[in-house]
XYZ file of C-alpha atoms in Angstrom:
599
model
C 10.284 15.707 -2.095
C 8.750 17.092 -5.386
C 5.466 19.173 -4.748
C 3.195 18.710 -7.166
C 0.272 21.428 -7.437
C -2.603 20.443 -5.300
C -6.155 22.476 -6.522
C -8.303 23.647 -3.863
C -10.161 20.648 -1.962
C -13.747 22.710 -3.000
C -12.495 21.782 -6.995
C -13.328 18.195 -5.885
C -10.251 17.461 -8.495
C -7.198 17.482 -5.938
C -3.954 16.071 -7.572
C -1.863 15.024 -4.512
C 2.001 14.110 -5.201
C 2.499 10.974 -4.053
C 3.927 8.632 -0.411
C 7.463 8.465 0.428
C 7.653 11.295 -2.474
C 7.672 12.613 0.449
C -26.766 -18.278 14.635
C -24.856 -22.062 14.644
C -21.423 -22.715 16.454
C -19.527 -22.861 13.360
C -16.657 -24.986 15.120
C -15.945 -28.795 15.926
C -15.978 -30.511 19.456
C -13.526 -29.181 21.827
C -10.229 -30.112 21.364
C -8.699 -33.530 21.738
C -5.817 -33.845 23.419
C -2.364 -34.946 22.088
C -2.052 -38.614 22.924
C 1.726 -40.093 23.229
C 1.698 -43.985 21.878
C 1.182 -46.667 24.152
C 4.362 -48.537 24.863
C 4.885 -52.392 26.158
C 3.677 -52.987 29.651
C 7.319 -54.241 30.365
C 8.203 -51.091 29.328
C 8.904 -47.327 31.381
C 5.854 -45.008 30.734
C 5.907 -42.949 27.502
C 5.348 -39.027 29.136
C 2.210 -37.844 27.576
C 2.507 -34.830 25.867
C 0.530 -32.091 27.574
C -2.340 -30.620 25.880
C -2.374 -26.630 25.194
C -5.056 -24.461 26.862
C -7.128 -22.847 25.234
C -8.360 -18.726 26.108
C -6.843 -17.077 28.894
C -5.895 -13.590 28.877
C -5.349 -11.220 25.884
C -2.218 -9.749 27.270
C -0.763 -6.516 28.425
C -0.756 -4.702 24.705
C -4.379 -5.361 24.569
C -6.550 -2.370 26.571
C -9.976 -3.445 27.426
C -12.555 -0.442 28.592
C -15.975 -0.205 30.430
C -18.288 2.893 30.172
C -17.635 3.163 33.906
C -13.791 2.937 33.456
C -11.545 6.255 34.527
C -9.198 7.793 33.077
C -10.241 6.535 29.345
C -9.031 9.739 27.027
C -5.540 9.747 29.449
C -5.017 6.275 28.614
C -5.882 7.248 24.739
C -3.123 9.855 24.248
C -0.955 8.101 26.030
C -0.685 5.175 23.735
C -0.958 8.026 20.717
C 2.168 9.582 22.197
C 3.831 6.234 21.754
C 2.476 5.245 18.510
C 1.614 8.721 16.600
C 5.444 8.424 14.538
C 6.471 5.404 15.404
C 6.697 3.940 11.501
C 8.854 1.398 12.279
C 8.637 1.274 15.666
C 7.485 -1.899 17.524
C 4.487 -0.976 19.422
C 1.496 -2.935 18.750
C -1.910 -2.446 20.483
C -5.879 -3.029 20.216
C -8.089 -0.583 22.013
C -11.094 -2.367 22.804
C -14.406 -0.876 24.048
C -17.208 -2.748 25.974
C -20.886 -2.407 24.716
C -22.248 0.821 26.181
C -22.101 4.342 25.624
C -18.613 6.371 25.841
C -18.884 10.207 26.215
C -16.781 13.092 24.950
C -13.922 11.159 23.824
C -11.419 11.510 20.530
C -9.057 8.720 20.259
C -6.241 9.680 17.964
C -4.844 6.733 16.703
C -0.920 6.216 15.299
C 0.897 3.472 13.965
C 0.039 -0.179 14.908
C -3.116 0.680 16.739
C -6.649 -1.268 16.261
C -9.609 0.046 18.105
C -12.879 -2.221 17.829
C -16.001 -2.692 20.069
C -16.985 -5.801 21.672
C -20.745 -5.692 20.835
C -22.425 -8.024 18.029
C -23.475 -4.835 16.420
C -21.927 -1.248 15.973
C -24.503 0.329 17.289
C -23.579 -1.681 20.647
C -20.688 -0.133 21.552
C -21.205 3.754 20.974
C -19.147 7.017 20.898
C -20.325 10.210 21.246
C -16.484 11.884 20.003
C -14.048 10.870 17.320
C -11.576 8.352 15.924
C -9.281 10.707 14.811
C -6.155 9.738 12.046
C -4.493 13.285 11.116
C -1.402 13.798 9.771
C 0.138 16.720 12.556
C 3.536 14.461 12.681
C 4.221 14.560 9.117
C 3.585 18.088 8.248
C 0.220 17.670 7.181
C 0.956 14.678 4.521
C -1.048 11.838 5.153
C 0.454 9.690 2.396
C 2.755 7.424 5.181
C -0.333 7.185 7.806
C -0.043 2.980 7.418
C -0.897 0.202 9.386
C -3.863 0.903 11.924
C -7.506 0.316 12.115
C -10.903 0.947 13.300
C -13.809 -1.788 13.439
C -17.328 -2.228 15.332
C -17.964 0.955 16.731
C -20.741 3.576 16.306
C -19.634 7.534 16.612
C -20.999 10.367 16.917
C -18.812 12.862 15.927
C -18.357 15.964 17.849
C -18.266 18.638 14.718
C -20.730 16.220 12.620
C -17.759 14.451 10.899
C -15.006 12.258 11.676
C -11.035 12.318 10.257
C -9.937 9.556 9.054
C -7.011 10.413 6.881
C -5.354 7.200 6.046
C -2.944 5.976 3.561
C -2.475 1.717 2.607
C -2.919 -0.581 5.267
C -5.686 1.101 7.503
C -9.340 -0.763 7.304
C -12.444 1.251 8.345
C -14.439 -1.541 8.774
C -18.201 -2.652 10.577
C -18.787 1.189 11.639
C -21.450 3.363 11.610
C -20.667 7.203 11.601
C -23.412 9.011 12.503
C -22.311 11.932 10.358
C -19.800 12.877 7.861
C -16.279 11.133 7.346
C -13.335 13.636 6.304
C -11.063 11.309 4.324
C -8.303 14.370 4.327
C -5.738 15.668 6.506
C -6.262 19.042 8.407
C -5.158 21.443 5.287
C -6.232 19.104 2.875
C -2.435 17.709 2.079
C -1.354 15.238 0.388
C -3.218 11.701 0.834
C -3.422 8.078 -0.743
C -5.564 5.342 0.733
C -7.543 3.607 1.560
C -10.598 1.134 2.455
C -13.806 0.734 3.952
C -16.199 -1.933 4.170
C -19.713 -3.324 6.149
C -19.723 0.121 7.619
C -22.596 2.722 7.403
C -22.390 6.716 6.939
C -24.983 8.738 7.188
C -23.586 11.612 6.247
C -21.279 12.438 3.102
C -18.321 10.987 2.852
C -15.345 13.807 1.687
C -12.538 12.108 0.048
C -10.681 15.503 -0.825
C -7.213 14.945 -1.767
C -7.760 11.234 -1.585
C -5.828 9.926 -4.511
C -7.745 6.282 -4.218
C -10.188 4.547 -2.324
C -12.435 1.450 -2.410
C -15.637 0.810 -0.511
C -17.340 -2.415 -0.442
C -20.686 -3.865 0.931
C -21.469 -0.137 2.468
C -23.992 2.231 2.964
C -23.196 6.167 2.420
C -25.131 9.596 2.607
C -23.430 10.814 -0.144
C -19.705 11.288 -1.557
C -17.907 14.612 -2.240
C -15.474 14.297 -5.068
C -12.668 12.535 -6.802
C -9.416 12.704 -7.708
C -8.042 9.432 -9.567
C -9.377 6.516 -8.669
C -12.810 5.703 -6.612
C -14.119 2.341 -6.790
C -17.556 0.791 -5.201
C -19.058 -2.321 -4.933
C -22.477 -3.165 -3.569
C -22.256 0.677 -2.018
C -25.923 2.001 -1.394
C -25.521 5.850 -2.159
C -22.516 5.029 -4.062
C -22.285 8.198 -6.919
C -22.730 6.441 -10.497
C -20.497 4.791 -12.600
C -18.679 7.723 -14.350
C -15.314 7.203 -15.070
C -13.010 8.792 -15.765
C -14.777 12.200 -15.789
C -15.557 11.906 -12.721
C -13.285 8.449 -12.035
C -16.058 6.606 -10.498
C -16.052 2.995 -10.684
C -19.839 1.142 -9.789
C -20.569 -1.747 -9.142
C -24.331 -2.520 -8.533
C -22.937 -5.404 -5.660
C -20.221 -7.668 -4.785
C -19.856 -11.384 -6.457
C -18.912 -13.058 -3.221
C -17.845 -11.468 0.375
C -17.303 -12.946 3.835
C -16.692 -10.340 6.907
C -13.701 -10.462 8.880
C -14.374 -12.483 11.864
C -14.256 -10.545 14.962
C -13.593 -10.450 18.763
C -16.782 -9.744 20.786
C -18.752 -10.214 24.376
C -21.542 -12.480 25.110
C -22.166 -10.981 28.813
C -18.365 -12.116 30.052
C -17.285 -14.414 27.613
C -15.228 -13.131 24.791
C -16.525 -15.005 21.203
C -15.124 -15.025 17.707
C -17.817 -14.370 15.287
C -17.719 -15.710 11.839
C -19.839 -13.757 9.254
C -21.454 -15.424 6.757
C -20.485 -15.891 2.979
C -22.598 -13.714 0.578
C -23.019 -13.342 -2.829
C -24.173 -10.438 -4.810
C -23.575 -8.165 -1.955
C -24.921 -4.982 -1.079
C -24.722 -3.054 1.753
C -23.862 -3.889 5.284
C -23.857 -7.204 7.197
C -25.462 -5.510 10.386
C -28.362 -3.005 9.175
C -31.719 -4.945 10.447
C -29.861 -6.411 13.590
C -27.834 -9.132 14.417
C -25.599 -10.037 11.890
C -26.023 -13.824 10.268
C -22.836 -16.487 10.980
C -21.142 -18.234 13.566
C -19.717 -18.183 16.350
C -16.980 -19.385 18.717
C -15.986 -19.398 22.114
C -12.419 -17.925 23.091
C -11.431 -21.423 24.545
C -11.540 -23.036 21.301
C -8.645 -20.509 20.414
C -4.787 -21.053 21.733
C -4.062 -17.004 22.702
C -0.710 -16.314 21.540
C 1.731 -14.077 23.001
C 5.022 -12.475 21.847
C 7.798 -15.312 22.350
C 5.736 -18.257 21.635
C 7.889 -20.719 18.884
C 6.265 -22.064 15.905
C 6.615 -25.566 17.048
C 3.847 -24.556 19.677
C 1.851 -22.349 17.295
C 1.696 -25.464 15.480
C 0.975 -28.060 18.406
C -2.265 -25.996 19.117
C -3.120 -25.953 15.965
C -2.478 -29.701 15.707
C -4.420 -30.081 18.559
C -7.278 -28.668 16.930
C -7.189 -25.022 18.361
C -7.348 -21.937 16.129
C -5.441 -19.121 16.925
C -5.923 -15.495 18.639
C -2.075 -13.624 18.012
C -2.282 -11.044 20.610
C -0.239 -7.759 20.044
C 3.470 -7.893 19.601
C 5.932 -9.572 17.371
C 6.642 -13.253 16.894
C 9.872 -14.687 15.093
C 9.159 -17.988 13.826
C 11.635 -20.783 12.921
C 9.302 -22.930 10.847
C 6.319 -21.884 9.020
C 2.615 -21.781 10.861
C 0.647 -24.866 9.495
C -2.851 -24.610 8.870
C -4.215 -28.055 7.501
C -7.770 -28.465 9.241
C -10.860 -26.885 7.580
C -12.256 -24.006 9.276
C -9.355 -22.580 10.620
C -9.204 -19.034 11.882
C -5.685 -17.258 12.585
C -7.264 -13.791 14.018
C -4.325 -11.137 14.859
C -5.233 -8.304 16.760
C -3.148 -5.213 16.727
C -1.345 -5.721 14.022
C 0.828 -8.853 15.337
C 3.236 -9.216 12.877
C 5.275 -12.282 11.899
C 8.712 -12.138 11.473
C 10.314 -15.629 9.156
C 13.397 -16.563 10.452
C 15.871 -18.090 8.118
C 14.775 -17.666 4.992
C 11.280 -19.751 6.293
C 7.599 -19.068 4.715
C 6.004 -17.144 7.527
C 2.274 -18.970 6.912
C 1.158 -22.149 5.228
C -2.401 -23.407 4.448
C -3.349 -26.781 3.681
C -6.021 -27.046 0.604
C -8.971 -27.199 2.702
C -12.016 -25.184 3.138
C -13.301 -22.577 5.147
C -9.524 -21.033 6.394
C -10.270 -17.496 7.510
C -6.939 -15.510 8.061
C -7.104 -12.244 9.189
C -5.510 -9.096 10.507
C -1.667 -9.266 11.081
C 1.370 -8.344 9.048
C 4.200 -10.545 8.234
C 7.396 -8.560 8.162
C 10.555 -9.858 6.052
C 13.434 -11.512 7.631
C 17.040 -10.475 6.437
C 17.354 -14.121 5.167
C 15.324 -14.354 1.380
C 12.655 -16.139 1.882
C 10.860 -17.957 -1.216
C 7.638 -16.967 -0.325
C 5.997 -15.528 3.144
C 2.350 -16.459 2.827
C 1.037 -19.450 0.691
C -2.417 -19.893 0.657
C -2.749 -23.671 -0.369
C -0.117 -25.981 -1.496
C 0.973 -25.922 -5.388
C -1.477 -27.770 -7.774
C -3.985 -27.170 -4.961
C -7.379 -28.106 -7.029
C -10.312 -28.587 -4.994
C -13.262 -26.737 -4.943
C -14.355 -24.492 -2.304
C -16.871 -22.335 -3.971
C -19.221 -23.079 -1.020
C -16.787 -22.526 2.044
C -13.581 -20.216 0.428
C -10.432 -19.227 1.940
C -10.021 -15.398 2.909
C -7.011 -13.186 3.538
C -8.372 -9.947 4.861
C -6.140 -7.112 6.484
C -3.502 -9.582 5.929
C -0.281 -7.150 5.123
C 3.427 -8.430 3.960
C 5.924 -5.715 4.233
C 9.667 -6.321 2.504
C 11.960 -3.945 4.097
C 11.600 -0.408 6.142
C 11.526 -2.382 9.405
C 14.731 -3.291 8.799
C 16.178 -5.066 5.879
C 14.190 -8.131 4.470
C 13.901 -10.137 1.450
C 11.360 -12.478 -0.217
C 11.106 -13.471 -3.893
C 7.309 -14.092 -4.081
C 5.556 -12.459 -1.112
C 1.888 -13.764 -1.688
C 1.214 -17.286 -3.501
C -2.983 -18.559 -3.825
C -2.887 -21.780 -4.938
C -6.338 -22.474 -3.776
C -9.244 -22.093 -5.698
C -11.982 -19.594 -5.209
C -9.746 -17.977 -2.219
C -10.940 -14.228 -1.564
C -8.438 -11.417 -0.616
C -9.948 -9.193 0.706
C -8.247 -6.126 1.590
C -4.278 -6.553 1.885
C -1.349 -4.165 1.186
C 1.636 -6.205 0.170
C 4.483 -3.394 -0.112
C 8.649 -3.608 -0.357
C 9.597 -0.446 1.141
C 10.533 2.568 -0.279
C 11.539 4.440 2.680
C 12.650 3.402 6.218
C 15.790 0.973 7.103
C 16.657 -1.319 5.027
C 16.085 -0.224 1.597
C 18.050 -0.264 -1.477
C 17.476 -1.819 -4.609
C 19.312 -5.052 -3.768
C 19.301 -4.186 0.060
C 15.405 -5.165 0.241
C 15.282 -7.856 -3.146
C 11.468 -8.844 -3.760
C 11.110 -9.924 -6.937
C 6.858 -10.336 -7.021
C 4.001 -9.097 -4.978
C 1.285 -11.905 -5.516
C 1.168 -15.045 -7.432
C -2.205 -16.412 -8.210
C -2.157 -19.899 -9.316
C -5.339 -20.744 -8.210
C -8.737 -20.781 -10.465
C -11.577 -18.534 -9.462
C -9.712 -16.309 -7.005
C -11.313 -12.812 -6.181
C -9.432 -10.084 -4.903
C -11.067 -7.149 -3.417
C -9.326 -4.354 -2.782
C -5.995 -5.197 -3.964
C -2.757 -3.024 -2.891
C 0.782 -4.048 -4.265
C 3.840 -1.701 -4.672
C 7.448 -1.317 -5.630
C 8.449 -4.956 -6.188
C 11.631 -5.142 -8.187
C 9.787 -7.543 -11.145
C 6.095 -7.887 -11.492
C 3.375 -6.829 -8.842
C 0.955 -9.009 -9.570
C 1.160 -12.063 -11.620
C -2.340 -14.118 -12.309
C -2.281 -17.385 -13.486
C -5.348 -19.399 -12.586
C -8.390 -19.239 -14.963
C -11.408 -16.838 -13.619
C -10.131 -14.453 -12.140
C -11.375 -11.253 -10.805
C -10.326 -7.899 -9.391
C -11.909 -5.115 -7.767
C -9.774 -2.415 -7.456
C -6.111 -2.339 -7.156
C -3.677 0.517 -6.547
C 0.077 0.380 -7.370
C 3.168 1.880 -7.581
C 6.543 0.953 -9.820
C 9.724 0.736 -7.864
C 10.828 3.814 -6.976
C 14.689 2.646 -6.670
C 15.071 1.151 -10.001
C 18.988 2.528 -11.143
C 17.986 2.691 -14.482
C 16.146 1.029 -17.462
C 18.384 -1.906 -17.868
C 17.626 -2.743 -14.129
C 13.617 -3.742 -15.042
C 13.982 -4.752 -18.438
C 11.890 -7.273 -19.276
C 13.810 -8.868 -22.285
C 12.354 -7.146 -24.877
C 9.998 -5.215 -23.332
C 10.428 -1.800 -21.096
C 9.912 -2.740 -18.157
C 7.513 -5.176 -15.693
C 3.859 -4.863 -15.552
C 1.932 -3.853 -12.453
C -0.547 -6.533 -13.346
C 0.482 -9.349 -15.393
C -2.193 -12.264 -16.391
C -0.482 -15.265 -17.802
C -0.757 -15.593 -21.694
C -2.346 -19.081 -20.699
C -5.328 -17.831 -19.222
C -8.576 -17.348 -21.406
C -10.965 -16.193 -18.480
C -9.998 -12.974 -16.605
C -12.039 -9.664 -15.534
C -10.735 -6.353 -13.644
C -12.620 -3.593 -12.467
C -10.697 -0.232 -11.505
C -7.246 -0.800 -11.640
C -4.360 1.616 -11.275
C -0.751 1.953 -11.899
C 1.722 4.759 -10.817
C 5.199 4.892 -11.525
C 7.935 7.962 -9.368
C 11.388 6.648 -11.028
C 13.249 9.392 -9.142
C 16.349 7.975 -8.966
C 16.801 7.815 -12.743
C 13.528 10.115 -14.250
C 14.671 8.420 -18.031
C 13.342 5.177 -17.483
C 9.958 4.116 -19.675
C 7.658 1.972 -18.305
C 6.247 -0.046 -21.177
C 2.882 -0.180 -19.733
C 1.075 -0.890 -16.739
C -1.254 -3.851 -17.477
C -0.088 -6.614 -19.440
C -2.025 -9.362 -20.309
C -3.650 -11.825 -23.549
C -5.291 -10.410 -26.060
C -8.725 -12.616 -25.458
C -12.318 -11.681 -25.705
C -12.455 -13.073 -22.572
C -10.079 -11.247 -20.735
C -11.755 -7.917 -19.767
C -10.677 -4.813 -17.969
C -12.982 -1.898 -17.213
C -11.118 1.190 -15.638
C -8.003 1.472 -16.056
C -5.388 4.016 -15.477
C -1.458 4.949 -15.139
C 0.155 8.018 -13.821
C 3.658 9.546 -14.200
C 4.302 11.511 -11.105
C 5.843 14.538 -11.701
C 7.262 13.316 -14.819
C 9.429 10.793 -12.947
C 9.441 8.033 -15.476
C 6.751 7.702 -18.126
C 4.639 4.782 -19.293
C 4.352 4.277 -22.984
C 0.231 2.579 -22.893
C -1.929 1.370 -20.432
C -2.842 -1.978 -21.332
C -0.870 -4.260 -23.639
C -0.442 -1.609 -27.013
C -3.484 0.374 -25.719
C -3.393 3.825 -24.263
C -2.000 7.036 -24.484
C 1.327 7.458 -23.260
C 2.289 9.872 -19.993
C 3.580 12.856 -20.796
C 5.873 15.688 -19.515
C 5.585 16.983 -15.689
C 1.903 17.406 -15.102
C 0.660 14.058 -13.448
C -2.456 13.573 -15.415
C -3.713 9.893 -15.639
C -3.680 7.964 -18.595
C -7.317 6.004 -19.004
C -9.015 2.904 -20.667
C -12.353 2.712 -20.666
C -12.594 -0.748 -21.680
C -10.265 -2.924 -23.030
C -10.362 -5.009 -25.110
């Protein structure tokens, strides 16, 4: 593990080394039930086939607590024990707190761990103590602290500000901190995250040795510093655009944004709400009350447990159900089929798919209004072409009114275990939003070799008018990101290179050294990016040049605004930025490379 020279957190300018471096009911009529067809009266009786229930329980990996329940911060650290180092460990749970007020607690929260209140608002469900995320178990770095969450809950910190020292894969999402947020480990090590959005902070929020970070749709007392790469949209108190001295990418509001839906109590009965599209977005969803959307009743959702097959996954969805994946892991034979319109698939924490076979884990018709949202879909040891397709291909309808969003949807290749997948992510439908996902083939873990975990691309985007917000891709063995459809937009994206890559003739690209981050199709005329970033750490052979990070035409209207690469420690250098434009990396001290503009 190099160790790159880290400034004092008061500089505001850390330079952390890098990861494994070291009011409607929005919903139809209740369900129909599966008929069987009607056979000839001479005939024996075709058996009907029975219809699915909908709601029920949310099963044992799902911990449900009252203000007047005992033995709350016992039950906390318990699960913490479990879950505080268990990377690859298969644990799942959601902590979830009743509206009401919860004293003198600090839930520390580890790997594959949600916690979330059940009220409408934040402010319903409050906490007078912490959500804690340090890094104690890996000597202070907080660069592996992946995969966990925190949603719908107001806090009240006990010192006046609350940890949260996160790396990819860890929303911070509907809160309201009624203080400061420490975005560092204790010591200020090493740390690369992370995202926040609809949530409020009064205080400042200190980002420290933060390497990245994007807030969207958020309010904030104030923010400390930066280090590389800090991007905002529709952020009240957001710092000014600055970049890259300070790196501070602004945006006055969001284009479009729809909330995740979320699990919540109306007196007894647990609801799904559905928030709202917006456009031009600022601030949160939940400031003057109750928020605006939809809303649907837990019976109009088939509750999925670990063990379930696709085939009935499917029949409830058939059957017009959406579907609630509880914690745990599911293996699935055949892909999950979403064709109707206004489909939810809700995980809570982090269920994670696992395609058998070579199978695509998840499927969507090209309909509108498909809202998928928090789970991970893990890589089988069979290749699979693709795990998540979002639309069929030459998917060309419209849904500009009533999108498609993936948000806290997370694809790992790898780590777990071995796994493969040539194209991880494909949007085929138009004017789908992403909002928030970390697609990643493993670096570190089981499983992992240059050939051992094969994944060839991150994302595909096929689809016109797709926005992607908050956009996390790493260490595929080809391209990261390759964007095809017309329109396109991004707000933020963090990446690394392959680590692995044996040496230069491994990633060459034909001519060219290497394959871009971020790729946009020579066909496309229409594209815009806001506050993109590319790393590269080629330890395993330091030689290797990295043409450039961005690649993409050379079109007026094709338009990047913040842009940046990085050699870590000298492992590996990039020659430009974008296309032929950029200074080159240099030597051993892990300064960025920056575009302004370009073209």
């Amino acid at each position: 593990m190099p160790h790159l020279p880290t400034d004092s957190p008061d500089s505001g300018r850390s330079l952390p080394a890098r990861r494994s471096v070291l009011g409607a009911i929005a919903a139809t009529a209740a369900a129909p039930t599966l008929l069987g067809l009607s056979s000839p009266a001479s005939a024996a009786p075709v058996a009907q086939p029975r219809a699915l229930p909908g709601g029920g329980d949310l099963g044992p990996n799902v911990i449900v607590f009252a203000p007047s329940t005992s033995g709350i911060q016992a039950k906390l650290d318990e699960v913490f024990r479990q879950q505080e180092s268990a990377q690859f460990g298969t644990g799942r749970y959601a902590l979830l707190f009743k509206p009401g007020t919860y004293n003198g607690l600090n839930a520390q929260l580890g790997f594959y761990t949600s916690i979330a209140g059940l009220g409408l608002s934040p402010d319903d469900t409050a906490i007078n103590g912490d959500v804690t995320v340090d890094a104690g178990w890996f000597n202070g770095n907080a660069t592996q602290n992946f995969w966990r969450s925190a949603e719908n809950l107001a806090l009240t910190p006990v010192s006046g500000t609350n940890r949260w020292a996160v790396a990819q894969a860890a929303p911070f999402r509907r809160m309201h901190v009624r203080g400061g947020l420490n975005l560092a480990p204790t010591g200020y090590g090493w740390a690369s995250g992370g995202y926040i959005a609809d949530s409020r902070i009064d205080g400042s929020v200190g980002p420290y040795s933060q390497q990245q970070w994007y807030t969207r749709d958020s309010s904030v007392g104030g923010w400390a510093n930066a280090v590389w790469n800090m991007v905002f949209s529709g952020v009240q108190g957001a710092p000014a655009q600055s970049f890259p001295n300070p790196p501070y990418t602004t945006l006055d509001t969001t284009p479009v944004s729809r909330e995740k839906p979320f699990l919540y109590l109306n007196g007894s009965e647990y609801r799904v709400f559905l928030p709202e599209r917006r456009t031009n977005a600022r601030g949160t969803t939940w400031g003057s009350g109750t928020p605006r959307g939809t809303s649907l009743p837990l019976t109009q959702f088939y509750v999925a447990k670990p063990g379930v097959t696709a085939a009935t996954l499917n029949a409830a969805l058939t059957q017009g159900l959406h579907l609630l994946l509880t914690p745990g892991i599911y293996h699935l034979d055949q892909p999950i089929q979403v064709n109707r319109a206004g489909t939810v698939v809700l995980g809570l924490g982090y269920a994670t798919l696992i395609p058998d076979n070579g199978v695509t884990a998840l499927r969507t018709a090209d309909v509108d209004g498909v809202r998928l949202a928090g789970f991970l879909i893990d890589a089988g040891p069979v290749n699979s072409s693709t795990l998540l397709e979002v639309g069929p291909a030459g998917a060309s309808a419209s849904h500009s009114a009533n999108p498609t969003t993936v948000q806290d949807v997370f694809i790992r290749i790898g780590g777990a275990g071995a796994g493969k997948a040539t194209t991880s992510m494909v949007i085929n439908s138009r004017d789908t939003i992403i909002d928030h996902t970390w697609v990643w083939r493993a670096d570190h873990g089981t499983g992992v070799g240059w050939e051992t975990n094969r994944a060839d691309y991150g994302i595909r985007v096929n689809g016109d008018d797709v926005l992607a917000t908050g956009l996390f891709v790493e260490h595929f063995n080809k391209y990261d990101v390759q964007w095809y459809g017309q329109r396109g937009r991004t707000i933020f994206f963090q990446n690394e290179k392959a680590y692995d890559a044996p040496n230069q003739a491994a990633i060459q690209n034909g001519n060219v050294k290497g394959y871009a981050a971020y790729k946009v199709a020579d066909s496309v005329t229409t594209h815009e990016g806001w506050g993109l970033g590319s790393y590269c750490y080629y330890n395993v052979d330091p030689t290797i040049v990295q043409h450039n990070g961005f690649a993409a035409p050379n079109t007026p209207g094709v338009k990047f605004h913040d842009l940046l690469v990085v050699s870590l420690g000298g492992q590996g250098q990039y020659e430009h930025v974008v296309n032929e434009t950029g200074a080159p990396t240099s030597g051993t001290s892990t300064v960025p490379s920056t575009v302004v503009s370009y073209p």
